[in-house]
Amino acid sequence: MALQSSGDGVSEAEIARRYIRELSERLIAVPDDQVLDAAVKAISEICGASLVLVSRVFDTRQPVFAYAIHDRIGGATAYQYPLRGTPCEQVFKNRQPFIRTTGIQDDFPEDADLEAMSLTAYAGIPLEDADKYCMGLTAVLWQEEPQHPYATVEMLKAIEPRLVAGVQRLDEEKRKAHELELRLDEYVSRMDVALAFSEIGVWDYNIDTGELVWDERMYALYGRSRSDAALAYEAWLSTLHPDDRVGAEAAVSEAIGRKSRFDTQFRIILPDGAMRWIRAAGRVVEISTGQTKMIGCNWDVTRDVEMQTLLAAQKDAAEAANEAKSQFLANMSHEIRTPLNGILGMAQLLRRTQLDERQDYFTKTIISSGDILLALVNDVLDLARIESGALTLDREVFSLSEIIQSVCNTLAAPARAKGLQLIAEADLAEGDYRWGDAKRLRQVLLNLMGNAVKFTDVGEVVLRVERLEDAVIRVEVVDTGPGIAQDRQAGLFDRFTQLDSSNTRVHGGAGLGLAICRELVTLAGGFIGVKSAQGEGATFWIELELPLASAPNAADDGATGASTSHAATHLNGSKILIAEDVAHNRDVLVEALKEHGCDLVAAADGRETLARWREGDFDALLVDLHMPRLSGDDVIRQVRAQTGSGERVPIFAVTADASLATRDELLQLGADEYFTKPVDLDLLIDRLKLHLQSSTRV
C-alpha cells in the first residue's frame, strides 16, 4: 500500500511515523496484561476514530467477540457482532488490510451496526501470529471521513505483534478460566450429589440484614416448605428446643464476634411436634459487596445421638455388671478365705505336733488341697483385677537367681514324686539384680513350670534363662511331655481353655493359669508364646524387659540378718492382743503364738478390742478387718490416735479381704503389716519377731 501526501503537504509516511512514535510512547510503560485496552484507547485518540476494537475470531459462523473496545459514541465496554456481511469479514477472509474512507454503509448494507452508529469510514488489518495463523483483526471506524487512514493502517501494522501477544494472553486466560469453570461445575455437581445423599442442608445468613437463605435440604430437615413465611434469624431460633436455644445462640454469637467458625449441636421441634437432633457448622465470611455473612450446613444426627445414648447406657450397665461381678468375687473370696484360714491354719499347727506317718500324710493332703483352692481363688481375683484395670505392677530391685531358686524349690517335691529331673540353666554371673515385679514374675514362672511338671510323666523339665540384651531376658520352660498339637495352640492362652476338656481328662485345672500369664506378661510390656508339636514336648517362653539394678548393700543385708537372728527368741513373754470375731481363726492365731511363749489376750469384736487395749500394755496388735460393733480399720485409726509418737506399737492387719485398695488403705491408716487369709503362720511369726525387735517400746 503506497502512502500518499496529506493535504497540508506533510506526507502520509511522515504522519504514520508520528502516529507510531506517539503510540509507542503511550504504551511503553503499559503492562502486557493491560496492553489491549490501552492500545484501542490510544489509537482512537491519535487518529480521531469513533470506534476502535480488537476482535477475536474463532468461527466465522459464530458472533465475533471484541477482546478490547474503545467507543467514543456510546461508551460501550463490551461488544460482539456477526462477522458475515461486515467489513471485518473482508479483512479476516482476505487477510489483507482494508480501507474505506467513505460510503462504508453502502458497501456493506447487511452490517446494521454501521448505520446504527452512523459510521462512514473503516480501516482494518488482520492479526496473524508467528505461524501466519489469522486470529482476528483490528478495526478503526469513523463517523466522518478520516484525515489519515493510511497512516492509521501503518500504525496498526506496527503495533500488530504486541496486539497478537495480548490476544494470545487473553486466549490462555480464557482457556484456564474455562477449565476452572468446568472443574467448578464438576465440583458443584459432585457436591450437590454428595449433599443430596448425605442429606446435608446448606444455609446462608446475612448478618447485616438478618436474612436467612436455605436450600431445599434445609427445608426438609426442619420439616418446612418454601411456601412458608420468609425466614429470618429469629424464625430459626423459634424452631430450637427451649433447653438448647441459649447454647446454640451463644455459639453463633461467639463465631460472629470473633469472625470465626462454629460447630454445635442442638434439638429442633418439627411442625408436627417431633424432635430432631441437628449438628450445625459454619463460618463467617466477608463477600466482595462488603457484606458479612455466615455460611454453613446442618445435618440430622438423631440416630447418632440415640446410638451414643444407647452405647453410654450399655457401657454404664456393663461397668455396673463388672463392678457387681468384682464385688461378688471379692465377697466370695472373703467367704472362702475365712474358713480356709481355719482349715490351713489348724493343719499347719497340726504338722508341728507329733504325728505318725499316716497322720502326716493326711495333714499334708489337707494343706496341699487348701493351697490348690487358694491358688484358684487368687487366679479368679487376678483375672477380675485385670479386667477392671485395677492390677498394677510393682517396681523393685530383686535377684533373678533367687526367683529361679524359689520356683525350683517349690516344685522340687512334686517333680521328685513323678521321677522327673528338674533343671535350671541360667548364666547370671552378671545382671542378676533387676528392676521389676518379683512377685508377678515368680507367679508366671511357677505357673509355666507347674504346668510342665503336671503334664510331663517321664524325662525332665528345664528352666532356662538367657540374656538377649542387658535389659531384656528370655525365659524358656522346656519339658519332655506329650507336646501340643498345632491346631490346639491358638487358643492356649485364652481364659477357661483346657487342652483336654473331656469328662475323662487326666489333669484338672480351671484353665486360667496361662491366660493370667499372658495378661501379666503383656501388662509388663513383654511377650509370651509356645513352640511345640504333638509327641515332641513343649517350650513355653517369655521375653521381658527387666532393667539392670545394683546389688543391695552387703552390710545392710548382714545387719538385717543379724536383727532377724537376734529376734528368734524375742516373742517369749510378749503381750499380744488378738482381735478376731471368728472363733476358729482366733484359735489358729492363739495356738500359733502360744508355741512362742506369748502372753495373749483375745477379743471377739471391735469395741471389746479397744476396751482390752486401754486396759493392757500390749507389745503388738493383730486385728481382723471385718468385725461386729466396730470394724478393724476403725480400731487401727483409734489406736493410732491414742498412741503417742514415741510408742509405736506394731499393728498387723489380718483379713480375708484380698483387695489391693484395702491393703493400701490399712497401711495408710497405720497398720505395719498386711496379711491375707489364709495366713502363712511361719511368715507371720518371723515378721512379728522383726517388728518387736525394732519396736520403740523395747
XYZ file of C-alpha atoms in Angstrom:
698
model
C 0.000 0.000 0.000
C 1.587 3.280 -1.162
C 1.366 6.164 1.273
C 0.071 9.434 -0.217
C 0.719 13.034 0.767
C -1.712 14.804 3.022
C -3.418 17.988 2.003
C -1.137 20.161 4.140
C 1.994 18.965 2.333
C 3.068 16.522 5.042
C 3.490 13.031 3.627
C 1.327 10.157 4.859
C 4.554 8.327 5.686
C 5.587 11.130 7.992
C 2.142 11.086 9.594
C 2.448 7.311 10.049
C 5.827 7.691 11.757
C 4.378 10.322 14.046
C 1.397 8.066 14.857
C 3.666 5.108 15.578
C 6.009 7.186 17.738
C 3.147 8.612 19.799
C 1.536 5.196 20.208
C 4.847 3.680 21.318
C 5.339 6.422 23.895
C 1.855 5.826 25.273
C 2.284 2.058 25.530
C 5.925 1.781 26.580
C 5.130 1.553 30.313
C 1.850 -0.356 29.974
C 1.934 -3.911 31.455
C 1.342 -6.714 28.977
C -1.932 -7.733 30.638
C -3.355 -4.215 30.041
C -1.982 -3.513 26.553
C -5.160 -4.266 24.550
C -7.361 -1.802 26.434
C -4.621 0.834 26.472
C -3.910 0.352 22.743
C -7.509 0.799 21.487
C -7.901 3.941 23.586
C -4.606 5.419 22.377
C -5.355 4.551 18.708
C -8.762 6.225 18.951
C -7.297 9.388 20.394
C -4.340 9.526 17.966
C -6.330 9.133 14.752
C -9.611 10.668 15.937
C -11.594 7.431 15.486
C -15.103 6.950 16.813
C -14.696 3.215 17.443
C -11.612 1.013 17.777
C -11.757 -2.691 18.518
C -9.574 -5.765 18.626
C -11.733 -8.735 17.620
C -11.052 -12.448 18.136
C -12.482 -14.774 15.509
C -12.870 -18.448 16.443
C -15.536 -19.435 13.911
C -16.868 -17.271 11.058
C -20.316 -18.742 11.680
C -20.360 -17.547 15.265
C -20.510 -13.995 16.673
C -17.176 -12.212 16.905
C -16.011 -11.076 20.359
C -14.239 -7.785 20.862
C -11.371 -8.543 23.234
C -10.853 -4.781 23.583
C -13.015 -1.816 22.548
C -12.903 1.966 22.784
C -16.238 3.568 21.895
C -16.401 7.351 21.824
C -20.003 7.148 20.571
C -21.902 5.217 23.184
C -19.188 4.294 25.675
C -19.593 0.550 25.138
C -17.168 -1.642 27.113
C -18.231 -4.974 25.606
C -19.232 -5.787 22.055
C -19.972 -8.805 19.915
C -21.282 -8.873 16.348
C -21.910 -11.252 13.443
C -18.962 -11.414 11.029
C -20.992 -12.095 7.936
C -21.640 -9.060 5.685
C -19.252 -6.740 7.563
C -16.006 -5.055 6.512
C -14.332 -7.107 9.215
C -15.288 -10.264 7.282
C -13.388 -8.977 4.259
C -10.297 -8.274 6.355
C -10.386 -11.710 8.012
C -11.081 -13.720 4.843
C -8.636 -11.876 2.579
C -6.021 -11.468 5.295
C -5.234 -8.052 3.870
C -5.638 -4.505 5.184
C -8.889 -2.883 4.098
C -9.693 0.863 3.922
C -12.891 2.740 3.054
C -12.772 6.462 3.640
C -16.465 6.978 2.843
C -19.656 5.150 1.896
C -18.983 2.147 4.041
C -22.686 1.682 4.760
C -23.409 1.398 1.020
C -20.669 -1.201 0.585
C -21.910 -3.342 3.489
C -25.678 -2.942 3.739
C -26.014 -6.131 5.887
C -23.975 -4.546 8.694
C -26.773 -2.887 10.697
C -24.331 -1.567 13.314
C -22.714 0.762 10.758
C -25.979 2.606 10.241
C -26.986 2.429 13.888
C -23.752 4.103 14.976
C -23.589 6.447 11.912
C -20.226 5.072 10.886
C -18.977 6.084 7.405
C -15.298 5.078 7.215
C -13.289 1.954 8.069
C -9.679 0.787 8.298
C -8.639 -2.660 9.462
C -5.828 -5.218 9.388
C -5.739 -8.949 10.158
C -3.935 -10.223 13.272
C -1.601 -13.118 12.450
C 0.665 -14.997 14.797
C 4.205 -16.185 14.034
C 2.791 -19.187 12.158
C 0.653 -16.910 9.943
C -2.498 -18.130 11.674
C -5.150 -15.412 11.497
C -6.528 -14.957 14.988
C -8.750 -11.973 14.352
C -8.427 -8.348 13.361
C -8.021 -4.756 14.474
C -10.631 -2.315 13.154
C -10.854 1.505 13.294
C -14.133 3.251 12.341
C -15.080 6.928 11.941
C -18.324 8.862 11.747
C -16.675 11.296 9.358
C -14.085 10.989 6.641
C -10.717 10.288 8.281
C -7.760 12.556 7.685
C -5.038 9.909 7.617
C -6.497 6.403 7.120
C -3.330 5.046 5.511
C -1.144 6.300 8.323
C -3.621 4.654 10.702
C -3.155 1.299 8.947
C 0.634 1.629 9.212
C 0.241 2.347 12.914
C -1.901 -0.789 13.268
C 0.729 -2.852 11.470
C 3.438 -1.530 13.778
C 1.514 -2.489 16.904
C 0.299 -5.854 15.491
C 2.885 -8.102 17.272
C 2.000 -6.686 20.651
C -1.719 -6.921 19.921
C -1.268 -10.559 18.867
C 0.567 -11.257 22.140
C -2.270 -9.612 24.044
C -4.857 -11.717 22.224
C -2.865 -14.893 22.908
C -2.631 -13.965 26.580
C -6.389 -13.458 26.762
C -6.895 -16.765 24.945
C -4.797 -18.512 27.597
C -6.628 -16.767 30.414
C -9.984 -17.703 28.921
C -8.803 -21.283 28.421
C -7.749 -21.528 32.053
C -10.950 -19.856 33.169
C -12.950 -22.324 31.079
C -11.077 -25.278 32.575
C -11.622 -23.841 36.031
C -15.296 -23.370 35.279
C -15.567 -26.961 34.091
C -13.834 -28.199 37.224
C -16.025 -25.965 39.324
C -19.142 -27.272 37.592
C -17.921 -30.816 38.193
C -17.152 -29.999 41.820
C -20.553 -28.384 42.293
C -22.239 -31.384 40.677
C -20.352 -33.786 42.898
C -21.007 -31.657 45.940
C -24.679 -31.492 45.077
C -24.821 -35.283 44.741
C -22.886 -35.705 47.993
C -25.146 -33.275 49.818
C -28.215 -34.976 48.400
C -27.130 -38.437 49.521
C -25.782 -37.219 52.859
C -28.896 -35.122 53.438
C -26.801 -32.117 54.426
C -28.574 -28.794 54.196
C -26.753 -25.567 53.318
C -27.710 -22.135 54.642
C -26.629 -18.537 54.154
C -27.201 -15.972 56.894
C -26.748 -12.259 56.150
C -25.517 -10.841 59.448
C -26.211 -7.246 58.378
C -29.842 -7.752 57.297
C -30.799 -10.834 59.324
C -31.947 -12.623 56.152
C -31.599 -16.402 56.248
C -31.488 -18.375 52.990
C -31.996 -22.142 52.957
C -31.568 -24.731 50.235
C -34.154 -27.460 49.677
C -32.493 -29.904 52.071
C -32.629 -27.376 54.895
C -36.385 -27.072 54.455
C -36.652 -30.874 54.518
C -34.532 -31.096 57.691
C -36.753 -28.616 59.513
C -39.980 -30.069 58.103
C -40.905 -26.869 56.280
C -41.568 -25.762 52.699
C -40.560 -22.746 50.632
C -44.144 -21.529 50.798
C -43.640 -20.783 54.489
C -43.069 -17.203 55.575
C -39.708 -15.661 54.755
C -37.018 -16.963 57.077
C -35.059 -14.799 59.454
C -32.618 -15.487 62.285
C -35.364 -15.133 64.894
C -37.548 -17.588 62.988
C -34.745 -20.150 63.115
C -34.341 -19.607 66.866
C -38.027 -20.331 67.351
C -37.553 -23.849 65.933
C -34.980 -24.796 68.597
C -35.752 -26.826 71.687
C -36.136 -24.397 74.620
C -33.357 -26.108 76.573
C -30.893 -25.754 73.668
C -31.752 -22.251 72.469
C -29.349 -20.351 74.725
C -26.384 -22.599 73.935
C -26.953 -22.552 70.170
C -27.389 -18.788 70.076
C -24.241 -18.337 72.170
C -22.226 -20.480 69.732
C -23.413 -18.414 66.756
C -22.867 -15.099 68.549
C -19.333 -16.075 69.566
C -18.470 -17.037 65.977
C -19.857 -13.724 64.685
C -17.971 -11.751 67.324
C -14.688 -13.477 66.561
C -15.389 -13.818 62.823
C -14.500 -17.477 63.131
C -16.008 -20.932 62.783
C -18.600 -22.606 64.946
C -19.684 -26.194 65.424
C -22.567 -27.048 67.721
C -25.411 -29.471 68.246
C -28.992 -28.851 69.281
C -32.532 -30.160 69.101
C -35.279 -28.721 66.921
C -39.033 -29.083 67.224
C -40.688 -30.049 63.935
C -44.101 -28.644 62.961
C -45.725 -31.960 63.949
C -44.160 -31.741 67.431
C -41.490 -34.373 66.830
C -37.940 -33.701 67.974
C -34.805 -33.984 65.856
C -31.115 -33.612 66.739
C -29.212 -31.275 64.405
C -25.479 -30.769 64.004
C -24.652 -27.266 62.727
C -21.338 -25.904 61.470
C -20.470 -22.655 59.761
C -18.031 -19.809 59.361
C -18.139 -16.042 58.984
C -17.061 -14.653 55.582
C -16.865 -11.193 54.059
C -18.037 -11.058 50.441
C -16.970 -8.622 47.729
C -20.030 -6.416 48.209
C -18.798 -5.590 51.696
C -21.499 -7.607 53.437
C -20.702 -10.022 56.247
C -22.290 -13.437 56.033
C -22.241 -16.690 57.893
C -22.374 -19.713 55.620
C -22.797 -23.227 56.931
C -24.623 -26.505 56.882
C -26.937 -28.650 59.009
C -27.394 -32.383 59.119
C -29.543 -34.804 61.052
C -27.645 -36.604 63.842
C -30.663 -38.007 65.649
C -29.633 -41.624 65.057
C -26.052 -40.882 66.131
C -27.220 -39.251 69.363
C -29.625 -42.091 70.076
C -26.850 -44.615 69.395
C -24.439 -42.721 71.663
C -27.084 -42.620 74.370
C -27.679 -46.345 73.956
C -23.951 -47.115 73.997
C -23.473 -44.939 77.080
C -26.301 -46.777 78.817
C -24.826 -50.123 77.775
C -21.390 -49.001 78.961
C -22.836 -47.944 82.309
C -24.684 -51.249 82.558
C -21.536 -53.188 81.657
C -19.491 -51.254 84.204
C -22.172 -51.811 86.818
C -22.252 -55.512 85.973
C -18.471 -55.673 86.103
C -18.474 -53.850 89.423
C -21.128 -56.230 90.719
C -19.073 -59.172 89.487
C -15.926 -57.804 91.112
C -17.797 -57.206 94.351
C -19.261 -60.703 94.178
C -15.815 -62.202 93.603
C -14.389 -60.153 96.456
C -17.197 -61.304 98.745
C -16.773 -64.919 97.659
C -13.025 -64.628 98.150
C -13.627 -63.326 101.666
C -16.146 -66.040 102.458
C -13.832 -68.769 101.129
C -10.689 -67.420 102.765
C -12.290 -67.181 106.201
C -12.967 -70.940 106.669
C -9.892 -71.798 104.587
C -7.791 -69.894 107.100
C -9.142 -72.150 109.822
C -8.510 -75.284 107.771
C -4.977 -74.450 106.681
C -4.099 -72.755 109.956
C -5.074 -75.760 112.018
C -3.343 -78.056 109.518
C -0.126 -76.028 109.863
C -0.406 -76.263 113.646
C -1.180 -79.966 113.428
C 2.001 -80.615 111.456
C 4.019 -79.149 114.326
C 2.752 -81.865 116.667
C 3.957 -85.435 116.946
C 2.305 -87.288 114.047
C 2.753 -90.781 112.740
C 3.403 -91.296 109.031
C -0.269 -91.795 108.164
C -1.387 -88.713 110.094
C 1.365 -86.639 108.499
C 0.154 -87.755 105.059
C -3.394 -86.706 105.898
C -2.170 -83.306 107.105
C -0.045 -82.736 104.006
C -3.053 -83.595 101.831
C -5.199 -81.042 103.641
C -2.554 -78.338 103.173
C -1.927 -79.268 99.524
C -5.635 -79.268 98.703
C -6.088 -75.970 100.509
C -3.197 -74.452 98.552
C -4.817 -75.552 95.278
C -8.107 -73.974 96.303
C -6.300 -70.809 97.392
C -4.444 -70.635 94.053
C -7.758 -70.877 92.206
C -9.262 -68.077 94.297
C -6.193 -65.923 93.648
C -6.369 -66.611 89.901
C -10.010 -65.571 89.719
C -9.278 -62.384 91.670
C -6.287 -61.577 89.464
C -8.456 -62.014 86.391
C -11.086 -59.679 87.823
C -8.426 -57.072 88.640
C -7.003 -57.297 85.138
C -10.441 -56.876 83.558
C -11.177 -53.807 85.661
C -7.726 -52.299 85.093
C -7.033 -52.362 88.835
C -3.977 -54.601 88.619
C -0.704 -52.685 88.606
C 2.863 -53.931 88.687
C 5.354 -53.040 91.390
C 8.869 -51.827 90.600
C 11.527 -53.051 92.983
C 15.032 -54.473 92.950
C 15.141 -58.266 93.112
C 17.515 -61.133 92.498
C 16.703 -63.169 89.402
C 18.635 -66.153 90.748
C 16.597 -66.079 93.968
C 13.361 -66.136 91.946
C 14.613 -69.106 89.916
C 15.755 -70.935 93.049
C 12.446 -70.269 94.790
C 10.427 -71.606 91.849
C 12.567 -74.728 91.583
C 12.408 -75.348 95.347
C 8.624 -75.046 95.316
C 8.265 -77.614 92.529
C 11.071 -79.930 93.608
C 8.817 -82.215 95.675
C 6.075 -82.776 93.034
C 8.746 -83.273 90.345
C 10.590 -85.773 92.514
C 7.336 -87.612 93.237
C 6.894 -88.202 89.484
C 10.525 -89.161 88.951
C 11.231 -86.043 86.877
C 14.536 -84.244 86.713
C 14.222 -80.514 87.424
C 17.000 -78.471 85.786
C 17.768 -74.740 85.956
C 20.098 -73.248 83.341
C 20.973 -69.611 83.883
C 24.200 -67.679 83.442
C 23.696 -64.891 85.942
C 27.281 -64.058 86.791
C 26.354 -60.560 85.637
C 22.974 -58.962 85.575
C 21.435 -60.935 88.436
C 19.755 -57.950 90.073
C 16.896 -56.381 88.131
C 14.107 -53.828 88.392
C 10.602 -55.289 88.152
C 7.741 -57.011 89.940
C 9.346 -60.049 91.552
C 6.055 -61.413 92.890
C 4.354 -61.427 89.479
C 7.430 -62.833 87.718
C 7.518 -65.678 90.246
C 3.780 -66.219 89.680
C 4.276 -66.555 85.914
C 7.266 -68.885 86.231
C 5.507 -71.034 88.839
C 2.528 -71.379 86.530
C 4.604 -72.345 83.493
C 6.834 -74.694 85.488
C 3.863 -76.136 87.365
C 2.119 -76.956 84.079
C 5.290 -78.567 82.744
C 5.593 -80.788 85.819
C 1.869 -81.603 85.745
C 1.790 -82.674 82.089
C 5.166 -84.444 81.955
C 5.278 -88.062 83.096
C 8.796 -89.071 82.008
C 12.004 -87.140 81.483
C 12.812 -83.627 82.596
C 11.660 -80.056 82.966
C 14.210 -77.335 82.229
C 14.031 -73.692 83.291
C 16.394 -71.767 81.004
C 17.209 -68.052 81.386
C 19.021 -66.181 78.604
C 20.090 -62.545 78.330
C 19.091 -61.135 74.931
C 20.237 -57.629 75.823
C 21.371 -56.001 79.035
C 17.788 -55.117 79.952
C 15.955 -57.952 78.142
C 15.767 -61.572 79.239
C 14.210 -64.636 77.659
C 12.944 -67.422 79.889
C 12.111 -70.836 78.463
C 10.339 -73.695 80.218
C 11.127 -76.873 78.277
C 9.510 -80.222 79.031
C 9.564 -83.740 77.592
C 5.816 -84.151 77.880
C 3.278 -85.199 75.224
C 3.500 -81.916 73.309
C 0.675 -79.798 71.938
C -0.912 -80.212 68.504
C -0.627 -77.193 66.211
C -4.395 -76.733 65.958
C -4.713 -76.522 69.765
C -2.065 -73.835 70.293
C -4.036 -70.816 69.024
C -6.432 -70.703 71.989
C -3.964 -71.935 74.556
C -3.707 -68.564 76.316
C -7.459 -67.902 76.275
C -9.417 -67.931 79.510
C -11.005 -71.159 80.685
C -9.307 -73.083 77.850
C -8.010 -76.591 78.514
C -6.207 -78.920 76.137
C -8.473 -81.748 77.265
C -11.990 -80.707 78.238
C -13.472 -84.196 78.168
C -15.014 -85.924 81.171
C -12.141 -88.429 81.152
C -9.310 -85.922 81.202
C -6.345 -86.897 83.343
C -5.285 -83.431 84.503
C -7.567 -80.959 86.227
C -7.494 -77.189 86.353
C -9.736 -74.221 85.673
C -7.959 -73.080 82.516
C -6.971 -69.719 83.995
C -3.235 -70.052 84.572
C -1.910 -69.420 81.058
C -4.473 -66.670 80.462
C -3.251 -64.845 83.559
C 0.368 -65.401 82.495
C -0.356 -63.730 79.176
C -2.134 -60.809 80.851
C 0.700 -60.263 83.336
C 3.441 -60.505 80.706
C 1.539 -58.149 78.398
C 0.967 -55.717 81.274
C 4.733 -55.713 81.813
C 5.282 -54.886 78.130
C 6.625 -58.343 77.293
C 5.773 -61.269 75.041
C 4.760 -64.877 75.675
C 4.435 -67.846 73.352
C 4.742 -71.580 72.863
C 6.657 -73.841 70.491
C 5.516 -77.435 70.382
C 4.421 -80.391 68.303
C 2.456 -83.495 69.164
C 4.753 -86.048 70.829
C 7.769 -83.719 70.977
C 7.331 -81.906 74.269
C 6.687 -78.185 74.635
C 8.662 -74.984 75.122
C 6.848 -72.058 76.710
C 8.782 -68.799 76.538
C 8.546 -65.234 77.730
C 10.584 -62.153 76.851
C 10.640 -59.286 79.335
C 12.446 -56.016 79.753
C 13.890 -56.020 83.266
C 16.410 -53.173 83.601
C 19.670 -53.901 85.380
C 19.915 -52.841 89.023
C 22.743 -52.542 91.513
C 23.137 -55.284 94.101
C 21.853 -54.381 97.585
C 24.497 -53.253 100.065
C 26.061 -56.317 101.686
C 26.457 -54.539 105.011
C 22.751 -53.786 105.060
C 21.970 -57.421 104.328
C 24.187 -58.526 107.187
C 22.605 -56.118 109.605
C 19.147 -57.290 108.659
C 20.146 -60.891 109.063
C 21.616 -60.228 112.470
C 18.481 -58.484 113.627
C 16.308 -61.337 112.463
C 18.531 -63.904 114.129
C 18.613 -61.966 117.362
C 14.838 -61.762 117.318
C 14.453 -65.530 117.173
C 13.530 -65.832 120.854
C 12.174 -62.339 121.306
C 8.465 -63.296 121.305
C 8.734 -65.054 124.665
C 6.723 -63.002 127.146
C 5.474 -60.518 124.532
C 1.966 -59.324 125.321
C -0.146 -59.507 122.166
C -3.794 -58.579 121.632
C -5.652 -60.678 119.036
C -8.865 -59.191 117.582
C -10.816 -61.788 115.563
C -14.556 -62.451 115.578
C -14.441 -65.953 114.018
C -13.606 -68.413 116.777
C -11.590 -70.968 114.797
C -9.500 -68.221 113.155
C -8.908 -66.700 116.578
C -7.833 -70.104 117.849
C -5.339 -70.511 114.974
C -3.540 -67.302 115.952
C -3.691 -68.094 119.656
C -2.254 -71.594 119.224
C 0.475 -70.409 116.837
C 1.674 -67.681 119.215
C 1.366 -69.875 122.324
C 4.207 -72.005 120.980
C 6.474 -68.948 121.246
C 5.591 -68.125 124.846
C 3.478 -65.070 124.136
C 1.126 -63.544 126.705
C -2.119 -63.494 124.701
C -5.396 -61.617 125.087
C -8.243 -62.255 122.614
C -11.215 -60.058 121.680
C -14.241 -61.024 119.562
C -15.316 -57.594 118.265
C -14.029 -54.081 117.701
C -15.358 -52.450 120.863
C -14.028 -55.222 123.061
C -10.676 -54.818 121.304
C -10.482 -51.114 122.191
C -11.537 -51.820 125.765
C -8.852 -54.503 126.155
C -6.296 -52.214 124.522
C -6.936 -49.447 127.048
C -6.643 -51.917 129.947
C -3.348 -53.545 129.000
C 0.116 -52.514 127.933
C 0.454 -54.536 124.712
C 3.540 -55.114 122.587
C 1.565 -55.807 119.390
C -1.952 -55.909 117.963
C -3.260 -58.461 115.433
C -6.602 -57.223 114.121
C -9.168 -58.590 111.675
C -10.813 -56.112 109.305
C -14.444 -57.254 109.322
C -15.662 -57.403 112.926
C -19.028 -56.647 114.546
C -19.742 -53.449 116.517
C -16.564 -51.729 115.306
C -14.544 -52.518 112.167
C -10.842 -53.264 112.136
C -9.942 -50.076 110.263
C -11.735 -48.019 112.930
C -9.815 -49.908 115.599
C -6.497 -49.119 113.872
C -7.466 -45.464 113.474
C -8.393 -45.055 117.155
C -5.376 -46.977 118.445
C -3.006 -44.801 116.426
C -4.836 -41.666 117.621
C -4.423 -42.756 121.260
C -0.773 -43.811 120.941
C 1.945 -41.228 121.417
C 4.558 -40.607 118.769
C 7.198 -42.329 120.895
C 5.161 -45.501 121.451
C 4.853 -47.090 118.012
C 3.196 -50.450 118.710
C 3.242 -52.848 115.718
C -0.221 -53.470 114.250
C -0.770 -56.428 111.922
C -3.929 -56.398 109.787
C -5.059 -59.994 109.312
C -8.042 -60.172 106.956
C -9.799 -62.244 104.330
C -10.091 -59.111 102.152
C -7.508 -59.557 99.373
C -8.161 -56.163 97.774
C -5.063 -54.126 96.972
C -7.012 -50.968 97.706
C -7.868 -52.284 101.168
C -4.230 -53.144 101.817
C -3.090 -49.654 100.831
C -5.838 -48.053 102.906
C -4.942 -50.024 106.037
C -1.233 -49.324 105.665
C -2.010 -45.612 105.354
C -4.197 -45.794 108.469
C -1.257 -47.076 110.451
C -1.044 -50.852 110.029
C 2.562 -52.055 109.839
C 1.849 -55.349 108.074
C -0.996 -56.744 105.985
C -1.698 -60.483 105.904
C -4.333 -62.042 103.681
C -6.081 -65.150 104.945
C -5.271 -67.982 104.925
C -2.219 -66.784 106.807
C 1.253 -68.248 106.391
C 1.883 -68.680 110.130
C 5.661 -69.052 109.807
C 5.895 -65.799 107.861
C 3.630 -64.017 110.351
C 5.795 -65.168 113.284
C 9.001 -64.059 111.519
C 7.601 -60.620 110.698
C 6.260 -60.219 114.241
C 9.686 -61.033 115.673
C 11.313 -58.499 113.372
C 8.892 -55.725 114.304
C 9.136 -56.387 118.024
C 12.930 -56.382 117.778
C 12.883 -52.887 116.243
C 9.911 -51.589 118.245
C 10.463 -48.327 120.117
C 8.870 -49.978 123.189
C 11.694 -52.499 123.554
